[in-house]
DNA sequence: ATATAATTGAGAATGATAATCAATTACACC
DNA sequence: GGTGTAATTGATTATCATTCTCAATTATAT
């Protein structure tokens, strides 16, 4: 069980790529980031930790992090691509509230099994899957009902 | 059971929006389009049918088509948003080949049921879901195996 | 026919991401 | 520890899908 940094170092060596200070700082930023983040979030975290890595380098490094299976692209949200760490983490899918943006993570064994079945049926070799359910979280349902009701009352 | 055009007309009236020649031509283009299309595909279809509707109007009309539940956003593919018609069509999900871009559609009743269950569990009110499985279609698996093998042989 | 709010096309703006390029640097090898 | 070389970087520019602006036009209710 290696750390993110060790795993990234190993991945780079494997490909004859260099382990630069910039890449070291980016990995350090990644492990500090919360659940779902985009390129700009990585950049901001770098600033927080006194690093001057450029945004261009952040964008250049993301594919390396994806290829090394340290992070994965999870969602598209407001025209931005969101990533999250996956190394040493369990796979899961997402419920996304279209009102407040809240993201609920879930894992369902049966869904996973059914997906395997579907892939077998179509002789499809899956590398990744994404189940995203959009709608309203409990909080927003309540909020919006209140609005609908008061709107009706006013009528 | 209304036609796409009738439904769109009705939707527009409901919202005090105008049924313009441009919107008529866009609806006519939509029903002629194949499975998955983007804004540019709509624009090209308009050209084919001798219409001069601008791309700006296409982009402006897409949200109306989505709101009226005639089309839905299905996939992000190569930084483009793909849509497909959903009116009078069965819901389905997608297998996408990351090598050749082929899209296989499937429907699985059990997956749908499990999703309802998951939403109940989290008191989540779903408006939409999307299950996308990425990987290699049978054809590409074969092609790539050949490549891998010949690469190994050369070594 | 009139009034008015909605709609349009053309072009400019936006914004995330990718590409360029000259200067720098990691690191394998001696 | 120096050397050579291909990889890397930051700064800048380019890309390109999508949105915005605005003046001119038009659908539709009255
Ligand atoms: Mn997640
Ligand atoms: Mn489809
Ligand atoms: Zn919410
Ligand atoms: Zn394929």
CSV table of C-alpha atoms (C1' of nucleotides) and ligand atoms in Angstrom, one decimal:
chain,number,residue,atom,x,y,z
A,1,UNK,CA,0.0,0.0,0.0
A,2,UNK,CA,1.8,3.0,-1.3
A,3,UNK,CA,1.1,6.7,-0.7
A,4,UNK,CA,-0.2,8.9,-3.4
A,5,UNK,CA,3.2,10.4,-3.8
A,6,UNK,CA,5.0,7.0,-4.0
A,7,UNK,CA,2.5,5.7,-6.5
A,8,UNK,CA,2.8,8.7,-8.7
A,9,UNK,CA,6.6,8.6,-8.6
A,10,UNK,CA,6.5,4.9,-9.6
A,11,UNK,CA,4.1,5.6,-12.4
A,12,UNK,CA,6.3,8.4,-13.8
A,13,UNK,CA,9.5,6.2,-13.6
A,14,UNK,CA,7.6,3.4,-15.4
A,15,UNK,CA,7.0,5.8,-18.3
A,16,UNK,CA,10.4,7.5,-18.2
A,17,UNK,CA,8.8,10.8,-17.0
A,18,UNK,CA,10.4,13.1,-14.6
A,19,UNK,CA,9.5,13.6,-11.0
A,20,UNK,CA,9.7,17.4,-10.8
A,21,UNK,CA,9.1,19.7,-7.9
A,22,UNK,CA,5.9,20.9,-9.7
A,23,UNK,CA,4.5,17.4,-9.9
A,24,UNK,CA,5.5,16.7,-6.3
A,25,UNK,CA,3.6,19.9,-5.2
A,26,UNK,CA,0.6,18.9,-7.3
A,27,UNK,CA,0.4,15.5,-5.7
A,28,UNK,CA,0.6,17.2,-2.3
A,29,UNK,CA,-2.2,19.5,-3.3
A,30,UNK,CA,-4.4,16.6,-4.5
A,31,UNK,CA,-4.3,14.7,-1.2
A,32,UNK,CA,-5.4,17.8,0.6
A,33,UNK,CA,-8.4,18.5,-1.5
A,34,UNK,CA,-11.9,17.6,-0.5
A,35,UNK,CA,-14.2,15.2,-2.4
A,36,UNK,CA,-14.9,16.8,-5.7
A,37,UNK,CA,-12.6,19.3,-7.3
A,38,UNK,CA,-11.7,20.9,-10.7
A,39,UNK,CA,-8.5,22.2,-12.2
A,40,UNK,CA,-8.9,25.6,-10.6
A,41,UNK,CA,-9.4,24.0,-7.2
A,42,UNK,CA,-6.0,22.3,-7.5
A,43,UNK,CA,-4.5,25.6,-8.6
A,44,UNK,CA,-5.9,27.4,-5.6
A,45,UNK,CA,-4.7,24.7,-3.2
A,46,UNK,CA,-1.2,25.1,-4.7
A,47,UNK,CA,-1.4,28.8,-3.9
A,48,UNK,CA,-2.4,28.0,-0.3
A,49,UNK,CA,0.7,25.8,0.1
A,50,UNK,CA,3.0,28.5,-1.2
A,51,UNK,CA,3.6,26.8,-4.5
A,52,UNK,CA,3.8,28.8,-7.8
A,53,UNK,CA,3.0,25.9,-10.2
A,54,UNK,CA,1.2,27.4,-13.2
A,55,UNK,CA,-2.3,26.5,-14.3
A,56,UNK,CA,-0.9,25.2,-17.6
A,57,UNK,CA,1.1,22.7,-15.6
A,58,UNK,CA,-2.0,21.7,-13.6
A,59,UNK,CA,-3.9,21.0,-16.8
A,60,UNK,CA,-0.9,19.1,-18.1
A,61,UNK,CA,-0.6,17.0,-15.0
A,62,UNK,CA,-4.3,16.0,-14.7
A,63,UNK,CA,-4.1,13.3,-17.5
A,64,UNK,CA,-1.1,11.8,-15.7
A,65,UNK,CA,-3.0,11.6,-12.5
A,66,UNK,CA,-5.9,10.0,-14.3
A,67,UNK,CA,-3.7,7.5,-16.2
A,68,UNK,CA,-2.0,6.5,-12.9
A,69,UNK,CA,-5.4,5.9,-11.4
A,70,UNK,CA,-5.0,8.3,-8.6
A,71,UNK,CA,-7.9,10.4,-9.6
A,72,UNK,CA,-10.9,10.0,-11.9
A,73,UNK,CA,-13.2,12.3,-13.8
A,74,UNK,CA,-16.6,12.0,-12.0
A,75,UNK,CA,-19.0,14.7,-13.0
A,76,UNK,CA,-19.5,17.6,-15.3
A,77,UNK,CA,-20.9,20.4,-13.3
A,78,UNK,CA,-21.6,23.9,-14.8
A,79,UNK,CA,-19.2,23.3,-17.7
A,80,UNK,CA,-16.4,22.3,-15.4
A,81,UNK,CA,-15.0,18.8,-15.2
A,82,UNK,CA,-14.9,17.5,-11.6
A,83,UNK,CA,-12.4,15.0,-10.4
A,84,UNK,CA,-12.0,13.0,-7.2
A,85,UNK,CA,-9.3,10.8,-5.7
A,86,UNK,CA,-9.8,7.1,-6.2
A,87,UNK,CA,-6.6,5.5,-5.0
A,88,UNK,CA,-7.4,3.3,-2.0
A,89,UNK,CA,-11.0,4.4,-2.1
A,90,UNK,CA,-14.1,2.5,-2.8
A,91,UNK,CA,-16.0,3.1,-6.1
A,92,UNK,CA,-19.3,4.8,-5.7
A,93,UNK,CA,-21.9,6.7,-7.7
A,94,UNK,CA,-23.6,10.1,-7.2
A,95,UNK,CA,-26.9,11.8,-6.5
A,96,UNK,CA,-26.7,15.4,-7.5
A,97,UNK,CA,-29.1,18.1,-6.4
A,98,UNK,CA,-29.9,20.4,-9.3
A,99,UNK,CA,-31.0,23.1,-6.9
A,100,UNK,CA,-28.2,23.4,-4.3
A,101,UNK,CA,-25.5,21.4,-5.9
A,102,UNK,CA,-25.2,18.9,-3.0
A,103,UNK,CA,-23.7,15.6,-4.0
A,104,UNK,CA,-24.7,12.4,-2.2
A,105,UNK,CA,-22.5,9.4,-2.8
A,106,UNK,CA,-23.8,5.9,-2.8
A,107,UNK,CA,-22.7,2.4,-3.5
A,108,UNK,CA,-25.0,-0.4,-4.6
A,109,UNK,CA,-23.6,-3.9,-5.1
A,110,UNK,CA,-26.6,-5.1,-7.2
A,111,UNK,CA,-26.3,-2.2,-9.6
A,112,UNK,CA,-22.6,-3.2,-10.1
A,113,UNK,CA,-23.6,-6.8,-10.7
A,114,UNK,CA,-26.2,-5.8,-13.2
A,115,UNK,CA,-23.7,-3.7,-15.1
A,116,UNK,CA,-21.4,-6.7,-15.4
A,117,UNK,CA,-24.3,-8.6,-16.8
A,118,UNK,CA,-25.1,-6.0,-19.3
A,119,UNK,CA,-21.5,-5.8,-20.5
A,120,UNK,CA,-21.4,-9.6,-20.9
A,121,UNK,CA,-24.6,-9.5,-22.9
A,122,UNK,CA,-23.1,-6.9,-25.3
A,123,UNK,CA,-19.6,-8.4,-25.2
A,124,UNK,CA,-18.5,-5.0,-24.0
A,125,UNK,CA,-15.2,-4.6,-22.0
A,126,UNK,CA,-15.9,-1.9,-19.5
A,127,UNK,CA,-13.2,0.3,-18.2
A,128,UNK,CA,-15.4,2.7,-16.2
A,129,UNK,CA,-19.0,3.5,-15.5
A,130,UNK,CA,-20.8,6.4,-14.1
A,131,UNK,CA,-24.3,6.4,-12.7
A,132,UNK,CA,-25.5,9.9,-12.0
A,133,UNK,CA,-28.9,10.7,-10.7
A,134,UNK,CA,-30.1,14.3,-10.8
A,135,UNK,CA,-33.0,15.8,-8.9
A,136,UNK,CA,-33.8,17.4,-5.6
A,137,UNK,CA,-32.3,16.6,-2.2
A,138,UNK,CA,-34.6,16.4,0.8
A,139,UNK,CA,-33.8,19.9,1.9
A,140,UNK,CA,-34.5,21.5,-1.5
A,141,UNK,CA,-37.7,19.5,-1.9
A,142,UNK,CA,-38.9,21.1,1.4
A,143,UNK,CA,-37.7,24.5,0.4
A,144,UNK,CA,-39.3,24.4,-3.0
A,145,UNK,CA,-42.6,23.0,-1.7
A,146,UNK,CA,-42.8,26.0,0.6
A,147,UNK,CA,-42.3,28.3,-2.4
A,148,UNK,CA,-44.9,26.5,-4.5
A,149,UNK,CA,-47.4,26.6,-1.6
A,150,UNK,CA,-46.9,30.3,-0.9
A,151,UNK,CA,-47.1,31.0,-4.6
A,152,UNK,CA,-50.4,29.2,-4.7
A,153,UNK,CA,-51.7,31.0,-1.6
A,154,UNK,CA,-50.9,34.3,-3.1
A,155,UNK,CA,-52.9,33.5,-6.2
B,1,UNK,CA,-50.3,11.4,-29.0
B,2,UNK,CA,-49.1,14.6,-30.6
B,3,UNK,CA,-46.4,15.2,-33.1
B,4,UNK,CA,-43.2,16.9,-32.1
B,5,UNK,CA,-44.3,20.0,-33.8
B,6,UNK,CA,-47.7,20.1,-32.1
B,7,UNK,CA,-46.2,19.4,-28.7
B,8,UNK,CA,-43.7,22.2,-29.2
B,9,UNK,CA,-46.3,24.6,-30.3
B,10,UNK,CA,-48.4,23.7,-27.3
B,11,UNK,CA,-45.5,24.1,-25.0
B,12,UNK,CA,-44.7,27.5,-26.4
B,13,UNK,CA,-48.2,28.8,-26.1
B,14,UNK,CA,-48.4,27.6,-22.5
B,15,UNK,CA,-45.4,29.8,-21.8
B,16,UNK,CA,-46.6,32.8,-23.9
B,17,UNK,CA,-43.7,32.2,-26.3
B,18,UNK,CA,-43.9,32.6,-30.0
B,19,UNK,CA,-44.1,29.9,-32.6
B,20,UNK,CA,-41.7,31.4,-35.1
B,21,UNK,CA,-40.7,30.1,-38.5
B,22,UNK,CA,-37.2,29.5,-37.0
B,23,UNK,CA,-38.6,27.4,-34.3
B,24,UNK,CA,-40.7,25.5,-36.8
B,25,UNK,CA,-37.7,24.8,-38.9
B,26,UNK,CA,-35.7,23.7,-35.9
B,27,UNK,CA,-38.3,21.2,-34.9
B,28,UNK,CA,-38.4,19.9,-38.4
B,29,UNK,CA,-34.7,19.4,-38.3
B,30,UNK,CA,-34.8,17.7,-35.0
B,31,UNK,CA,-37.2,15.0,-36.1
B,32,UNK,CA,-34.9,14.2,-39.1
B,33,UNK,CA,-31.8,13.8,-37.0
B,34,UNK,CA,-30.3,10.4,-36.1
B,35,UNK,CA,-29.9,9.1,-32.6
B,36,UNK,CA,-27.3,11.4,-30.9
B,37,UNK,CA,-26.7,14.9,-32.1
B,38,UNK,CA,-25.2,18.2,-31.0
B,39,UNK,CA,-25.9,21.8,-31.7
B,40,UNK,CA,-23.8,21.8,-34.8
B,41,UNK,CA,-25.6,18.7,-36.2
B,42,UNK,CA,-28.9,20.6,-35.8
B,43,UNK,CA,-27.4,23.6,-37.6
B,44,UNK,CA,-26.1,21.4,-40.5
B,45,UNK,CA,-29.5,19.7,-40.8
B,46,UNK,CA,-31.1,23.1,-41.1
B,47,UNK,CA,-28.7,24.0,-44.0
B,48,UNK,CA,-29.7,20.7,-45.7
B,49,UNK,CA,-33.4,21.7,-45.6
B,50,UNK,CA,-32.7,25.1,-47.0
B,51,UNK,CA,-33.2,27.0,-43.8
B,52,UNK,CA,-31.0,29.9,-42.7
B,53,UNK,CA,-31.7,29.8,-39.0
B,54,UNK,CA,-28.5,31.0,-37.2
B,55,UNK,CA,-26.4,29.0,-34.8
B,56,UNK,CA,-27.3,31.4,-32.0
B,57,UNK,CA,-30.9,30.6,-32.5
B,58,UNK,CA,-30.2,26.9,-32.4
B,59,UNK,CA,-28.4,27.4,-29.1
B,60,UNK,CA,-31.3,29.5,-27.8
B,61,UNK,CA,-33.8,26.9,-28.8
B,62,UNK,CA,-32.1,23.8,-27.3
B,63,UNK,CA,-33.2,24.7,-23.7
B,64,UNK,CA,-36.8,25.1,-24.9
B,65,UNK,CA,-36.6,21.6,-26.5
B,66,UNK,CA,-35.2,20.2,-23.3
B,67,UNK,CA,-37.8,21.9,-21.1
B,68,UNK,CA,-40.6,20.7,-23.3
B,69,UNK,CA,-39.2,17.2,-22.9
B,70,UNK,CA,-38.8,16.6,-26.6
B,71,UNK,CA,-35.0,16.1,-26.3
B,72,UNK,CA,-32.6,15.3,-23.5
B,73,UNK,CA,-28.9,15.8,-22.9
B,74,UNK,CA,-27.5,12.3,-23.0
B,75,UNK,CA,-23.7,12.3,-23.2
B,76,UNK,CA,-20.7,14.5,-23.2
B,77,UNK,CA,-18.4,13.3,-26.0
B,78,UNK,CA,-15.2,15.1,-26.9
B,79,UNK,CA,-16.2,18.3,-25.2
B,80,UNK,CA,-19.5,18.4,-27.0
B,81,UNK,CA,-22.9,18.0,-25.4
B,82,UNK,CA,-25.0,15.3,-27.2
B,83,UNK,CA,-28.7,15.3,-27.2
B,84,UNK,CA,-31.4,12.8,-28.4
B,85,UNK,CA,-35.1,12.8,-28.9
B,86,UNK,CA,-37.1,11.4,-26.1
B,87,UNK,CA,-40.7,12.2,-26.9
B,88,UNK,CA,-42.6,9.0,-27.5
B,89,UNK,CA,-39.4,7.0,-27.0
B,90,UNK,CA,-38.4,4.6,-24.3
B,91,UNK,CA,-35.8,5.6,-21.8
B,92,UNK,CA,-32.5,3.8,-22.1
B,93,UNK,CA,-28.8,4.0,-21.1
B,94,UNK,CA,-25.6,3.8,-23.0
B,95,UNK,CA,-22.4,1.8,-23.5
B,96,UNK,CA,-19.8,4.0,-25.2
B,97,UNK,CA,-16.7,2.7,-26.9
B,98,UNK,CA,-13.7,4.9,-26.1
B,99,UNK,CA,-11.9,3.6,-29.1
B,100,UNK,CA,-14.3,4.0,-32.0
B,101,UNK,CA,-17.0,6.1,-30.4
B,102,UNK,CA,-19.8,3.5,-31.1
B,103,UNK,CA,-22.8,3.9,-28.8
B,104,UNK,CA,-24.8,0.9,-27.7
B,105,UNK,CA,-28.2,1.6,-26.1
B,106,UNK,CA,-29.7,-0.7,-23.5
B,107,UNK,CA,-32.5,-0.8,-21.0
B,108,UNK,CA,-32.5,-2.8,-17.8
B,109,UNK,CA,-35.7,-2.9,-15.7
B,110,UNK,CA,-33.8,-4.0,-12.6
B,111,UNK,CA,-31.4,-1.1,-12.8
B,112,UNK,CA,-34.3,1.2,-12.9
B,113,UNK,CA,-35.9,-0.4,-9.9
B,114,UNK,CA,-32.7,-0.2,-7.9
B,115,UNK,CA,-32.4,3.5,-8.7
B,116,UNK,CA,-35.9,4.1,-7.3
B,117,UNK,CA,-34.8,2.2,-4.2
B,118,UNK,CA,-31.7,4.3,-3.8
B,119,UNK,CA,-33.6,7.5,-4.2
B,120,UNK,CA,-36.1,6.4,-1.6
B,121,UNK,CA,-33.3,5.6,0.8
B,122,UNK,CA,-31.8,9.1,0.5
B,123,UNK,CA,-35.2,10.8,0.2
B,124,UNK,CA,-34.1,12.1,-3.1
B,125,UNK,CA,-36.5,13.2,-5.8
B,126,UNK,CA,-35.0,12.2,-9.1
B,127,UNK,CA,-35.8,14.1,-12.3
B,128,UNK,CA,-33.3,12.3,-14.4
B,129,UNK,CA,-30.6,9.7,-14.4
B,130,UNK,CA,-27.8,8.6,-16.6
B,131,UNK,CA,-25.9,5.4,-16.6
B,132,UNK,CA,-22.9,5.5,-18.9
B,133,UNK,CA,-20.5,2.6,-19.3
B,134,UNK,CA,-17.3,3.4,-21.1
B,135,UNK,CA,-15.0,0.7,-22.5
B,136,UNK,CA,-14.3,-1.2,-25.6
B,137,UNK,CA,-16.8,-2.7,-28.0
B,138,UNK,CA,-16.3,-6.2,-29.3
B,139,UNK,CA,-14.9,-5.0,-32.6
B,140,UNK,CA,-12.3,-2.8,-30.9
B,141,UNK,CA,-11.3,-5.5,-28.4
B,142,UNK,CA,-10.4,-7.7,-31.3
B,143,UNK,CA,-8.6,-5.0,-33.2
B,144,UNK,CA,-6.6,-4.0,-30.1
B,145,UNK,CA,-5.8,-7.6,-29.2
B,146,UNK,CA,-4.3,-8.0,-32.6
B,147,UNK,CA,-2.2,-4.9,-32.1
B,148,UNK,CA,-1.1,-6.0,-28.6
B,149,UNK,CA,-0.1,-9.4,-29.9
B,150,UNK,CA,1.8,-8.1,-32.9
B,151,UNK,CA,3.6,-5.7,-30.7
B,152,UNK,CA,4.6,-8.5,-28.4
B,153,UNK,CA,5.7,-10.6,-31.3
B,154,UNK,CA,7.9,-7.9,-32.6
B,155,UNK,CA,9.6,-7.6,-29.2
C,1,DA,C1',-54.3,48.4,-37.4
C,2,DT,C1',-51.8,49.0,-33.0
C,3,DA,C1',-49.1,48.0,-29.2
C,4,DT,C1',-45.8,45.3,-27.0
C,5,DA,C1',-43.1,41.9,-25.6
C,6,DA,C1',-40.6,38.2,-27.7
C,7,DT,C1',-37.4,36.9,-31.2
C,8,DT,C1',-33.8,37.2,-34.5
C,9,DG,C1',-29.0,37.4,-36.8
C,10,DA,C1',-24.5,39.2,-36.6
C,11,DG,C1',-20.9,39.7,-34.2
C,12,DA,C1',-18.4,40.3,-29.9
C,13,DA,C1',-17.4,38.2,-25.4
C,14,DT,C1',-16.6,34.4,-22.4
C,15,DG,C1',-14.2,30.8,-20.3
C,16,DA,C1',-12.3,26.3,-19.9
C,17,DT,C1',-8.8,23.9,-21.9
C,18,DA,C1',-5.0,23.1,-25.3
C,19,DA,C1',-1.0,24.4,-28.0
C,20,DT,C1',3.5,27.0,-28.7
C,21,DC,C1',8.0,27.9,-27.7
C,22,DA,C1',12.2,29.4,-25.7
C,23,DA,C1',14.4,28.7,-21.4
C,24,DT,C1',15.3,25.3,-17.7
C,25,DT,C1',16.0,20.9,-15.5
C,26,DA,C1',15.9,15.8,-14.1
C,27,DC,C1',18.5,12.0,-14.5
C,28,DA,C1',20.9,8.2,-17.0
C,29,DC,C1',25.5,7.4,-18.2
C,30,DC,C1',30.3,8.0,-18.1
D,1,DG,C1',30.7,15.3,-10.3
D,2,DG,C1',30.3,16.7,-15.2
D,3,DT,C1',27.6,15.9,-19.8
D,4,DG,C1',24.0,15.2,-23.0
D,5,DT,C1',19.4,14.9,-24.1
D,6,DA,C1',14.8,14.5,-23.9
D,7,DA,C1',11.3,16.1,-20.8
D,8,DT,C1',9.3,19.9,-18.4
D,9,DT,C1',8.0,24.5,-17.4
D,10,DG,C1',5.8,29.3,-17.3
D,11,DA,C1',4.0,32.7,-20.1
D,12,DT,C1',1.5,33.6,-23.7
D,13,DT,C1',-1.5,32.8,-27.4
D,14,DA,C1',-4.9,30.0,-29.7
D,15,DT,C1',-9.1,27.3,-29.8
D,16,DC,C1',-13.7,26.5,-29.9
D,17,DA,C1',-18.2,25.6,-27.9
D,18,DT,C1',-21.4,28.3,-25.9
D,19,DT,C1',-23.5,32.8,-24.3
D,20,DC,C1',-24.3,37.6,-24.5
D,21,DT,C1',-25.4,42.2,-26.7
D,22,DC,C1',-28.1,45.0,-29.3
D,23,DA,C1',-30.5,47.1,-32.9
D,24,DA,C1',-34.0,45.6,-36.2
D,25,DT,C1',-37.9,42.6,-36.9
D,26,DT,C1',-42.1,40.0,-35.9
D,27,DA,C1',-45.9,37.2,-33.7
D,28,DT,C1',-50.0,37.7,-31.5
D,29,DA,C1',-53.6,39.6,-28.4
D,30,DT,C1',-56.8,43.4,-28.4
E,1,LIG,MN1,-17.7,11.0,-5.3
E,2,LIG,MN1,-29.5,7.0,-26.8
E,3,LIG,ZN1,-30.5,20.5,-2.8
E,4,LIG,ZN1,-15.3,0.4,-30.6
